[in-house]
mmCIF file of C-alpha atoms and ligand atoms in Angstrom:
data_model
loop_
_atom_site.group_PDB
_atom_site.id
_atom_site.type_symbol
_atom_site.label_atom_id
_atom_site.label_comp_id
_atom_site.label_asym_id
_atom_site.label_seq_id
_atom_site.Cartn_x
_atom_site.Cartn_y
_atom_site.Cartn_z
ATOM 1 C CA UNK D 1 0.000 0.000 0.000
ATOM 2 C CA UNK D 2 2.775 2.436 0.995
ATOM 3 C CA UNK D 3 4.764 1.413 -2.084
ATOM 4 C CA UNK D 4 1.782 2.034 -4.351
ATOM 5 C CA UNK D 5 1.233 5.453 -2.823
ATOM 6 C CA UNK D 6 4.900 6.339 -3.268
ATOM 7 C CA UNK D 7 4.748 5.220 -6.898
ATOM 8 C CA UNK D 8 1.620 7.289 -7.499
ATOM 9 C CA UNK D 9 3.284 10.361 -6.008
ATOM 10 C CA UNK D 10 6.364 9.740 -8.097
ATOM 11 C CA UNK D 11 4.269 9.603 -11.258
ATOM 12 C CA UNK D 12 2.807 13.021 -10.407
ATOM 13 C CA UNK D 13 6.335 14.344 -9.876
ATOM 14 C CA UNK D 14 7.480 12.826 -13.183
ATOM 15 C CA UNK D 15 4.538 14.430 -14.989
ATOM 16 C CA UNK D 16 5.364 17.856 -13.574
ATOM 17 C CA UNK D 17 9.057 17.479 -14.428
ATOM 18 C CA UNK D 18 8.124 16.463 -17.956
ATOM 19 C CA UNK D 19 5.803 19.439 -18.378
ATOM 20 C CA UNK D 20 8.456 21.807 -17.058
ATOM 21 C CA UNK D 21 11.337 20.072 -18.952
ATOM 22 C CA UNK D 22 14.110 22.204 -17.495
ATOM 23 C CA UNK D 23 17.404 21.533 -19.241
ATOM 24 C CA UNK D 24 19.844 20.485 -16.509
ATOM 25 C CA UNK D 25 22.420 18.421 -18.387
ATOM 26 C CA UNK D 26 23.696 19.123 -21.853
ATOM 27 C CA UNK D 27 26.025 16.430 -23.180
ATOM 28 C CA UNK D 28 28.442 17.624 -25.814
ATOM 29 C CA UNK D 29 29.931 14.880 -27.981
ATOM 30 C CA UNK D 30 32.994 17.021 -28.534
ATOM 31 C CA UNK D 31 34.980 14.300 -30.330
ATOM 32 C CA UNK D 32 34.432 10.788 -31.603
ATOM 33 C CA UNK D 33 38.146 10.051 -31.610
ATOM 34 C CA UNK D 34 39.127 7.506 -28.991
ATOM 35 C CA UNK D 35 42.438 6.131 -27.750
ATOM 36 C CA UNK D 36 40.947 2.774 -26.769
ATOM 37 C CA UNK D 37 38.970 0.143 -28.620
ATOM 38 C CA UNK D 38 36.624 -1.225 -25.977
ATOM 39 C CA UNK D 39 34.678 -4.405 -26.584
ATOM 40 C CA UNK D 40 31.427 -2.928 -25.311
ATOM 41 C CA UNK D 41 31.528 0.347 -27.188
ATOM 42 C CA UNK D 42 28.210 0.829 -28.963
ATOM 43 C CA UNK D 43 29.358 3.960 -30.732
ATOM 44 C CA UNK D 44 31.313 4.533 -33.887
ATOM 45 C CA UNK D 45 34.273 5.979 -31.992
ATOM 46 C CA UNK D 46 37.708 5.065 -33.253
ATOM 47 C CA UNK D 47 41.265 6.344 -33.427
ATOM 48 C CA UNK D 48 40.599 7.729 -36.894
ATOM 49 C CA UNK D 49 37.130 9.086 -36.513
ATOM 50 C CA UNK D 50 35.083 9.793 -39.580
ATOM 51 C CA UNK D 51 34.211 13.153 -38.011
ATOM 52 C CA UNK D 52 36.512 16.016 -37.141
ATOM 53 C CA UNK D 53 36.133 17.335 -33.582
ATOM 54 C CA UNK D 54 33.397 19.934 -33.390
ATOM 55 C CA UNK D 55 34.951 23.415 -33.335
ATOM 56 C CA UNK D 56 34.475 25.035 -29.933
ATOM 57 C CA UNK D 57 32.900 28.151 -31.470
ATOM 58 C CA UNK D 58 30.180 26.100 -33.139
ATOM 59 C CA UNK D 59 29.250 24.576 -29.805
ATOM 60 C CA UNK D 60 29.370 27.930 -28.008
ATOM 61 C CA UNK D 61 26.994 29.488 -30.528
ATOM 62 C CA UNK D 62 24.460 26.769 -29.683
ATOM 63 C CA UNK D 63 25.136 27.094 -25.958
ATOM 64 C CA UNK D 64 24.534 30.840 -26.119
ATOM 65 C CA UNK D 65 20.972 30.280 -27.335
ATOM 66 C CA UNK D 66 20.010 28.963 -23.883
ATOM 67 C CA UNK D 67 17.952 31.567 -22.088
ATOM 68 C CA UNK D 68 18.399 31.770 -18.309
ATOM 69 C CA UNK D 69 20.037 28.392 -17.689
ATOM 70 C CA UNK D 70 19.041 26.806 -14.381
ATOM 71 C CA UNK D 71 21.511 27.027 -11.508
ATOM 72 C CA UNK D 72 22.006 23.253 -11.845
ATOM 73 C CA UNK D 73 22.749 23.450 -15.546
ATOM 74 C CA UNK D 74 25.901 21.518 -16.467
ATOM 75 C CA UNK D 75 27.658 20.870 -19.746
ATOM 76 C CA UNK D 76 29.034 17.331 -19.845
ATOM 77 C CA UNK D 77 31.915 16.782 -22.266
ATOM 78 C CA UNK D 78 31.785 13.308 -23.675
ATOM 79 C CA UNK D 79 33.149 11.417 -26.659
ATOM 80 C CA UNK D 80 34.975 9.412 -27.847
ATOM 81 C CA UNK D 81 37.591 10.428 -25.338
ATOM 82 C CA UNK D 82 37.346 14.174 -24.542
ATOM 83 C CA UNK D 83 40.955 14.316 -23.322
ATOM 84 C CA UNK D 84 42.127 13.809 -26.912
ATOM 85 C CA UNK D 85 41.052 17.379 -27.599
ATOM 86 C CA UNK D 86 44.010 19.696 -27.235
ATOM 87 C CA UNK D 87 41.699 22.593 -26.362
ATOM 88 C CA UNK D 88 39.799 20.843 -23.580
ATOM 89 C CA UNK D 89 40.809 23.426 -20.955
ATOM 90 C CA UNK D 90 39.788 26.265 -23.272
ATOM 91 C CA UNK D 91 36.408 24.572 -23.774
ATOM 92 C CA UNK D 92 35.981 24.407 -19.999
ATOM 93 C CA UNK D 93 37.006 28.019 -19.472
ATOM 94 C CA UNK D 94 34.576 29.293 -22.091
ATOM 95 C CA UNK D 95 31.749 27.391 -20.417
ATOM 96 C CA UNK D 96 32.736 28.754 -16.991
ATOM 97 C CA UNK D 97 32.897 32.302 -18.425
ATOM 98 C CA UNK D 98 29.172 31.937 -19.091
ATOM 99 C CA UNK D 99 28.569 31.096 -15.445
ATOM 100 C CA UNK D 100 27.849 27.448 -16.280
ATOM 101 C CA UNK D 101 29.304 24.318 -14.752
ATOM 102 C CA UNK D 102 31.100 21.698 -16.763
ATOM 103 C CA UNK D 103 32.020 18.093 -16.249
ATOM 104 C CA UNK D 104 33.529 15.266 -18.231
ATOM 105 C CA UNK D 105 33.267 11.530 -18.851
ATOM 106 C CA UNK D 106 36.643 9.901 -19.488
ATOM 107 C CA UNK D 107 38.328 6.510 -19.760
ATOM 108 C CA UNK D 108 41.134 8.003 -17.642
ATOM 109 C CA UNK D 109 43.961 6.838 -19.904
ATOM 110 C CA UNK D 110 45.388 10.342 -20.417
ATOM 111 C CA UNK D 111 44.465 11.704 -17.006
ATOM 112 C CA UNK D 112 47.783 12.377 -15.306
ATOM 113 C CA UNK D 113 48.804 14.849 -12.611
ATOM 114 C CA UNK D 114 49.461 17.658 -15.067
ATOM 115 C CA UNK D 115 46.059 17.160 -16.716
ATOM 116 C CA UNK D 116 44.363 16.933 -13.336
ATOM 117 C CA UNK D 117 45.726 20.331 -12.309
ATOM 118 C CA UNK D 118 45.051 22.040 -15.631
ATOM 119 C CA UNK D 119 41.468 20.751 -15.723
ATOM 120 C CA UNK D 120 40.804 21.893 -12.165
ATOM 121 C CA UNK D 121 42.234 25.285 -13.071
ATOM 122 C CA UNK D 122 39.833 25.387 -16.015
ATOM 123 C CA UNK D 123 36.927 24.904 -13.599
ATOM 124 C CA UNK D 124 36.173 21.202 -14.027
ATOM 125 C CA UNK D 125 33.447 20.558 -11.452
ATOM 126 C CA UNK D 126 32.585 16.900 -11.897
ATOM 127 C CA UNK D 127 34.227 13.884 -13.441
ATOM 128 C CA UNK D 128 33.163 10.343 -14.253
ATOM 129 C CA UNK D 129 35.800 7.714 -14.935
ATOM 130 C CA UNK D 130 34.996 4.209 -16.088
ATOM 131 C CA UNK D 131 36.654 1.100 -14.743
ATOM 132 C CA UNK D 132 35.455 -2.304 -15.811
ATOM 133 C CA UNK D 133 37.065 -4.735 -13.447
ATOM 134 C CA UNK D 134 40.296 -5.601 -11.726
ATOM 135 C CA UNK D 135 43.420 -5.498 -13.875
ATOM 136 C CA UNK D 136 42.894 -8.504 -16.100
ATOM 137 C CA UNK D 137 39.179 -8.045 -16.786
ATOM 138 C CA UNK D 138 39.507 -4.278 -17.211
ATOM 139 C CA UNK D 139 42.361 -4.648 -19.704
ATOM 140 C CA UNK D 140 40.440 -7.376 -21.542
ATOM 141 C CA UNK D 141 37.396 -5.171 -21.967
ATOM 142 C CA UNK D 142 39.480 -2.164 -22.921
ATOM 143 C CA UNK D 143 41.647 -4.170 -25.327
ATOM 144 C CA UNK D 144 44.728 -2.520 -23.846
ATOM 145 C CA UNK D 145 47.381 -3.948 -21.479
ATOM 146 C CA UNK D 146 48.215 -0.607 -19.908
ATOM 147 C CA UNK D 147 44.674 0.539 -19.431
ATOM 148 C CA UNK D 148 44.248 -0.518 -15.787
ATOM 149 C CA UNK D 149 47.602 0.943 -14.765
ATOM 150 C CA UNK D 150 46.559 4.285 -16.276
ATOM 151 C CA UNK D 151 43.030 4.360 -14.928
ATOM 152 C CA UNK D 152 44.340 3.480 -11.476
ATOM 153 C CA UNK D 153 46.412 6.688 -11.528
ATOM 154 C CA UNK D 154 43.448 8.707 -12.788
ATOM 155 C CA UNK D 155 41.142 7.401 -10.072
ATOM 156 C CA UNK D 156 43.718 8.132 -7.359
ATOM 157 C CA UNK D 157 44.123 11.725 -8.563
ATOM 158 C CA UNK D 158 40.420 12.425 -8.990
ATOM 159 C CA UNK D 159 39.524 10.888 -5.628
ATOM 160 C CA UNK D 160 42.142 13.019 -3.885
ATOM 161 C CA UNK D 161 40.449 16.279 -4.917
ATOM 162 C CA UNK D 162 37.885 17.724 -2.536
ATOM 163 C CA UNK D 163 36.756 20.131 -5.288
ATOM 164 C CA UNK D 164 35.692 17.481 -7.763
ATOM 165 C CA UNK D 165 32.353 15.754 -7.687
ATOM 166 C CA UNK D 166 33.757 12.428 -8.776
ATOM 167 C CA UNK D 167 32.213 9.063 -9.488
ATOM 168 C CA UNK D 168 33.288 5.802 -11.070
ATOM 169 C CA UNK D 169 31.150 3.756 -13.455
ATOM 170 C CA UNK D 170 31.473 0.068 -14.214
ATOM 171 C CA UNK D 171 29.819 -1.915 -16.923
ATOM 172 C CA UNK D 172 29.010 -5.277 -15.411
ATOM 173 C CA UNK D 173 29.574 -8.325 -17.590
ATOM 174 C CA UNK D 174 30.268 -12.037 -17.176
ATOM 175 C CA UNK D 175 34.019 -11.510 -16.639
ATOM 176 C CA UNK D 176 33.866 -8.938 -13.866
ATOM 177 C CA UNK D 177 30.687 -10.201 -12.250
ATOM 178 C CA UNK D 178 32.545 -12.364 -9.700
ATOM 179 C CA UNK D 179 34.868 -9.449 -8.854
ATOM 180 C CA UNK D 180 32.286 -6.912 -7.778
ATOM 181 C CA UNK D 181 33.085 -7.202 -4.092
ATOM 182 C CA UNK D 182 36.826 -6.856 -4.797
ATOM 183 C CA UNK D 183 36.270 -3.884 -7.090
ATOM 184 C CA UNK D 184 34.227 -2.301 -4.324
ATOM 185 C CA UNK D 185 37.052 -2.814 -1.835
ATOM 186 C CA UNK D 186 39.571 -1.442 -4.335
ATOM 187 C CA UNK D 187 37.501 1.706 -4.894
ATOM 188 C CA UNK D 188 37.070 2.318 -1.185
ATOM 189 C CA UNK D 189 40.831 1.982 -0.725
ATOM 190 C CA UNK D 190 41.356 4.552 -3.488
ATOM 191 C CA UNK D 191 39.078 6.974 -1.654
ATOM 192 C CA UNK D 192 36.223 6.834 -4.187
ATOM 193 C CA UNK D 193 32.898 7.957 -2.711
ATOM 194 C CA UNK D 194 30.425 7.048 -5.461
ATOM 195 C CA UNK D 195 30.147 4.045 -7.771
ATOM 196 C CA UNK D 196 27.532 3.492 -10.485
ATOM 197 C CA UNK D 197 26.966 0.129 -12.123
ATOM 198 C CA UNK D 198 25.330 -0.479 -15.453
ATOM 199 C CA UNK D 199 24.791 -3.265 -17.950
ATOM 200 C CA UNK D 200 25.461 -3.346 -21.653
ATOM 201 C CA UNK D 201 22.959 -2.602 -24.391
ATOM 202 C CA UNK D 202 22.855 -5.355 -27.022
ATOM 203 C CA UNK D 203 23.836 -3.159 -29.964
ATOM 204 C CA UNK D 204 27.014 -2.322 -31.882
ATOM 205 C CA UNK D 205 30.095 -4.470 -31.535
ATOM 206 C CA UNK D 206 28.981 -5.869 -28.141
ATOM 207 C CA UNK D 207 25.869 -7.499 -29.543
ATOM 208 C CA UNK D 208 27.525 -10.711 -30.727
ATOM 209 C CA UNK D 209 29.708 -11.168 -27.645
ATOM 210 C CA UNK D 210 28.005 -13.389 -25.094
ATOM 211 C CA UNK D 211 30.570 -12.571 -22.383
ATOM 212 C CA UNK D 212 29.243 -9.016 -22.311
ATOM 213 C CA UNK D 213 25.833 -9.995 -21.032
ATOM 214 C CA UNK D 214 24.761 -11.231 -17.629
ATOM 215 C CA UNK D 215 22.351 -14.143 -17.377
ATOM 216 C CA UNK D 216 18.972 -13.382 -15.795
ATOM 217 C CA UNK D 217 20.159 -15.009 -12.547
ATOM 218 C CA UNK D 218 23.313 -12.918 -12.518
ATOM 219 C CA UNK D 219 21.230 -9.819 -13.112
ATOM 220 C CA UNK D 220 19.187 -10.592 -10.014
ATOM 221 C CA UNK D 221 22.412 -11.193 -8.066
ATOM 222 C CA UNK D 222 23.635 -7.816 -9.277
ATOM 223 C CA UNK D 223 20.494 -6.186 -7.859
ATOM 224 C CA UNK D 224 21.094 -8.039 -4.569
ATOM 225 C CA UNK D 225 24.719 -6.940 -4.533
ATOM 226 C CA UNK D 226 23.783 -3.291 -5.041
ATOM 227 C CA UNK D 227 20.961 -3.257 -2.509
ATOM 228 C CA UNK D 228 23.132 -4.994 0.098
ATOM 229 C CA UNK D 229 26.034 -2.630 -0.618
ATOM 230 C CA UNK D 230 23.784 0.349 -0.028
ATOM 231 C CA UNK D 231 23.165 -0.792 3.525
ATOM 232 C CA UNK D 232 26.896 -0.492 4.213
ATOM 233 C CA UNK D 233 27.701 3.204 4.196
ATOM 234 C CA UNK D 234 31.333 3.178 3.076
ATOM 235 C CA UNK D 235 30.689 3.993 -0.600
ATOM 236 C CA UNK D 236 27.567 5.218 -2.395
ATOM 237 C CA UNK D 237 26.765 2.338 -4.749
ATOM 238 C CA UNK D 238 23.878 2.611 -7.167
ATOM 239 C CA UNK D 239 22.419 1.069 -10.291
ATOM 240 C CA UNK D 240 22.496 3.496 -13.233
ATOM 241 C CA UNK D 241 19.347 5.175 -14.501
ATOM 242 C CA UNK D 242 19.121 2.574 -17.264
ATOM 243 C CA UNK D 243 15.842 0.835 -16.501
ATOM 244 C CA UNK D 244 12.865 -0.036 -14.348
ATOM 245 C CA UNK D 245 13.724 -2.840 -11.936
ATOM 246 C CA UNK D 246 10.354 -3.764 -10.418
ATOM 247 C CA UNK D 247 10.742 -5.137 -6.901
ATOM 248 C CA UNK D 248 14.191 -3.522 -6.539
ATOM 249 C CA UNK D 249 13.049 -0.003 -7.441
ATOM 250 C CA UNK D 250 13.455 1.453 -3.961
ATOM 251 C CA UNK D 251 16.582 -0.552 -3.162
ATOM 252 C CA UNK D 252 19.180 0.153 -5.823
ATOM 253 C CA UNK D 253 18.996 3.921 -6.403
ATOM 254 C CA UNK D 254 18.187 7.076 -4.521
ATOM 255 C CA UNK D 255 14.909 7.460 -6.351
ATOM 256 C CA UNK D 256 12.514 5.648 -8.673
ATOM 257 C CA UNK D 257 13.387 4.920 -12.262
ATOM 258 C CA UNK D 258 13.047 8.036 -14.399
ATOM 259 C CA UNK D 259 14.575 8.267 -17.845
ATOM 260 C CA UNK D 260 15.195 12.001 -18.079
ATOM 261 C CA UNK D 261 16.330 11.945 -21.717
ATOM 262 C CA UNK D 262 14.675 14.875 -23.473
ATOM 263 C CA UNK D 263 13.131 15.998 -20.179
ATOM 264 C CA UNK D 264 16.189 17.298 -18.318
ATOM 265 C CA UNK D 265 18.938 15.833 -20.514
ATOM 266 C CA UNK D 266 19.848 17.122 -23.950
ATOM 267 C CA UNK D 267 22.831 16.571 -26.198
ATOM 268 C CA UNK D 268 24.701 18.057 -29.102
ATOM 269 C CA UNK D 269 26.317 15.317 -31.131
ATOM 270 C CA UNK D 270 29.472 15.424 -33.210
ATOM 271 C CA UNK D 271 27.650 16.289 -36.460
ATOM 272 C CA UNK D 272 25.599 19.011 -34.784
ATOM 273 C CA UNK D 273 22.535 16.814 -34.227
ATOM 274 C CA UNK D 274 20.383 17.906 -31.319
ATOM 275 C CA UNK D 275 19.354 14.933 -29.264
ATOM 276 C CA UNK D 276 18.853 13.763 -25.685
ATOM 277 C CA UNK D 277 21.101 11.249 -23.968
ATOM 278 C CA UNK D 278 24.170 10.647 -26.188
ATOM 279 C CA UNK D 279 23.707 6.864 -26.177
ATOM 280 C CA UNK D 280 20.266 6.744 -27.754
ATOM 281 C CA UNK D 281 19.507 5.829 -31.353
ATOM 282 C CA UNK D 282 20.621 8.725 -33.543
ATOM 283 C CA UNK D 283 17.395 8.669 -35.514
ATOM 284 C CA UNK D 284 15.766 10.340 -32.493
ATOM 285 C CA UNK D 285 17.561 13.614 -33.303
ATOM 286 C CA UNK D 286 15.344 16.672 -33.039
ATOM 287 C CA UNK D 287 17.285 19.131 -35.176
ATOM 288 C CA UNK D 288 20.802 20.311 -35.920
ATOM 289 C CA UNK D 289 22.722 23.256 -34.495
ATOM 290 C CA UNK D 290 23.995 24.101 -37.994
ATOM 291 C CA UNK D 291 20.480 24.993 -39.107
ATOM 292 C CA UNK D 292 18.303 25.294 -35.982
ATOM 293 C CA UNK D 293 18.283 27.396 -32.842
ATOM 294 C CA UNK D 294 19.277 24.892 -30.151
ATOM 295 C CA UNK D 295 17.170 26.257 -27.324
ATOM 296 C CA UNK D 296 14.118 26.740 -29.466
ATOM 297 C CA UNK D 297 14.366 23.060 -30.450
ATOM 298 C CA UNK D 298 14.688 22.127 -26.769
ATOM 299 C CA UNK D 299 11.639 24.166 -25.847
ATOM 300 C CA UNK D 300 9.321 23.188 -28.673
ATOM 301 C CA UNK D 301 10.262 19.723 -29.936
ATOM 302 C CA UNK D 302 11.152 16.436 -28.176
ATOM 303 C CA UNK D 303 7.523 15.225 -28.353
ATOM 304 C CA UNK D 304 8.609 11.561 -28.481
ATOM 305 C CA UNK D 305 10.525 12.024 -25.227
ATOM 306 C CA UNK D 306 7.853 13.942 -23.373
ATOM 307 C CA UNK D 307 4.932 11.786 -24.453
ATOM 308 C CA UNK D 308 6.127 8.197 -24.379
ATOM 309 C CA UNK D 309 2.807 6.566 -25.204
ATOM 310 C CA UNK D 310 4.342 5.358 -28.507
ATOM 311 C CA UNK D 311 6.431 2.878 -26.462
ATOM 312 C CA UNK D 312 3.287 0.949 -25.610
ATOM 313 C CA UNK D 313 4.102 -1.548 -28.300
ATOM 314 C CA UNK D 314 5.571 -5.051 -28.449
ATOM 315 C CA UNK D 315 6.017 -6.528 -25.000
ATOM 316 C CA UNK D 316 5.140 -3.201 -23.337
ATOM 317 C CA UNK D 317 1.602 -3.239 -24.806
ATOM 318 C CA UNK D 318 -0.033 -5.275 -22.068
ATOM 319 C CA UNK D 319 2.447 -4.626 -19.280
ATOM 320 C CA UNK D 320 0.868 -3.910 -15.922
ATOM 321 C CA UNK D 321 3.941 -1.959 -14.817
ATOM 322 C CA UNK D 322 3.816 0.332 -17.842
ATOM 323 C CA UNK D 323 2.726 3.399 -15.912
ATOM 324 C CA UNK D 324 5.817 3.190 -13.704
ATOM 325 C CA UNK D 325 8.235 2.145 -16.423
ATOM 326 C CA UNK D 326 7.001 3.781 -19.653
ATOM 327 C CA UNK D 327 8.997 1.462 -21.876
ATOM 328 C CA UNK D 328 12.287 1.449 -19.960
ATOM 329 C CA UNK D 329 15.298 3.654 -20.785
ATOM 330 C CA UNK D 330 15.120 5.454 -24.103
ATOM 331 C CA UNK D 331 18.424 3.917 -25.112
ATOM 332 C CA UNK D 332 16.669 0.529 -25.352
ATOM 333 C CA UNK D 333 14.728 1.634 -28.441
ATOM 334 C CA UNK D 334 16.678 1.078 -31.608
ATOM 335 C CA UNK D 335 16.127 0.282 -35.261
ATOM 336 C CA UNK D 336 12.451 -0.073 -36.103
ATOM 337 C CA UNK D 337 11.527 0.565 -32.434
ATOM 338 C CA UNK D 338 8.747 -2.009 -32.444
ATOM 339 C CA UNK D 339 9.875 -3.624 -29.201
ATOM 340 C CA UNK D 340 12.038 -2.635 -26.264
ATOM 341 C CA UNK D 341 15.484 -4.281 -26.501
ATOM 342 C CA UNK D 342 15.695 -5.188 -22.812
ATOM 343 C CA UNK D 343 13.112 -5.406 -20.050
ATOM 344 C CA UNK D 344 14.872 -5.598 -16.673
ATOM 345 C CA UNK D 345 11.570 -6.221 -14.942
ATOM 346 C CA UNK D 346 10.908 -9.277 -17.083
ATOM 347 C CA UNK D 347 14.378 -10.647 -16.313
ATOM 348 C CA UNK D 348 13.720 -10.309 -12.613
ATOM 349 C CA UNK D 349 10.292 -11.905 -12.829
ATOM 350 C CA UNK D 350 11.804 -14.904 -14.629
ATOM 351 C CA UNK D 351 14.054 -15.533 -11.634
ATOM 352 C CA UNK D 352 11.549 -15.025 -8.829
ATOM 353 C CA UNK D 353 11.689 -17.759 -6.175
ATOM 354 C CA UNK D 354 15.034 -19.052 -7.415
HETATM 355 S S1 LIG H 1 7.364 -4.659 -20.600
HETATM 356 FE FE1 LIG H 1 7.983 -2.584 -21.168
HETATM 357 S S2 LIG H 1 6.835 -1.234 -19.813
HETATM 358 FE FE2 LIG H 1 6.782 -3.289 -18.934
HETATM 359 S S3 LIG H 1 8.448 -3.371 -17.472
HETATM 360 FE FE3 LIG H 1 9.194 -4.189 -19.416
HETATM 361 S S4 LIG H 1 10.107 -2.471 -20.495
HETATM 362 FE FE4 LIG H 1 8.822 -1.670 -18.857
HETATM 363 S S1 LIG H 2 18.296 7.177 -22.275
HETATM 364 FE FE1 LIG H 2 19.045 5.626 -20.862
HETATM 365 S S2 LIG H 2 20.964 6.416 -20.022
HETATM 366 FE FE2 LIG H 2 19.800 8.146 -20.926
HETATM 367 S S3 LIG H 2 18.606 9.025 -19.227
HETATM 368 FE FE3 LIG H 2 17.326 7.513 -20.265
HETATM 369 S S4 LIG H 2 17.652 5.622 -19.125
HETATM 370 FE FE4 LIG H 2 19.322 7.000 -18.581
#
């Protein structure tokens, strides 16, 4: 009864947030060049990207269309690997000049002491670094023997800064699944305060690789691991925003599932496309900064994100949890979009009483 009431209240909150659609996070895919070649990468990033990095001025012109950004508004530099841009500090400074915050998502490979200091001096406020296991499983996933050694340095530096809002993300797969407790201990020893876990979307180069994907039983164990970890208070562990997890909804995150793509999260992609979360299907683009006013697009378009009734198709058609889930994370709709790619709730139901 209490749970149902909480869910009903949350739906009211979600409706109000959707109506208001305040832009809080703007992801900028500032490069699609990357110095690694990860097995799980669903993007087209590579060492020799098809696209040139977006010139800073082009991005700033779009940024300057935003009228009265909220005090929480943050530009998140993502890629590819943002640290491959030689002008990354200049990008940060220009964003700060406008009174806005900026943050970055990085694989940590190029994050050394000198970079750490120069980024802090350029006003970096938050940083997310990904680590996908202990040494052997991380290097396997990253396809690079030095990758763990480098990310270990990056994590140590970032965790040592009291100015940075820093978290670590891990994509959980069959190889690192048995290491979760050890990774947790490692992160605590490094001084990391927040750890987000996510699973892989079956698209791109990961799709054919069975080792990338947890079994349904392992997925339930992952939920148990996260909920149990949250009762210990030594590190803030949470499941990413990626999907609705039924019976675990109140146990694995700070709040109920809410895919904020197109509601509070926008993005400007490498070719100028205006979208929501950077990892969603690119056919969802709402315009392009090279021909449209970014903020006007944000204010007046995004219908598919703000009215998700179109997701009531395929397995979601008859789902009794639809009103709480609304078709799972937007990034699970690809291709013809006739069915959601993954239903976490279904996976959990399959393993009830096991
Ligand atoms: S069937 Fe669709 S709406 Fe229902 S829980 Fe699964 S993804 Fe969500
Ligand atoms: S699209 Fe996916 S990753 Fe992005 S906000 Fe929605 S659930 Fe989260």
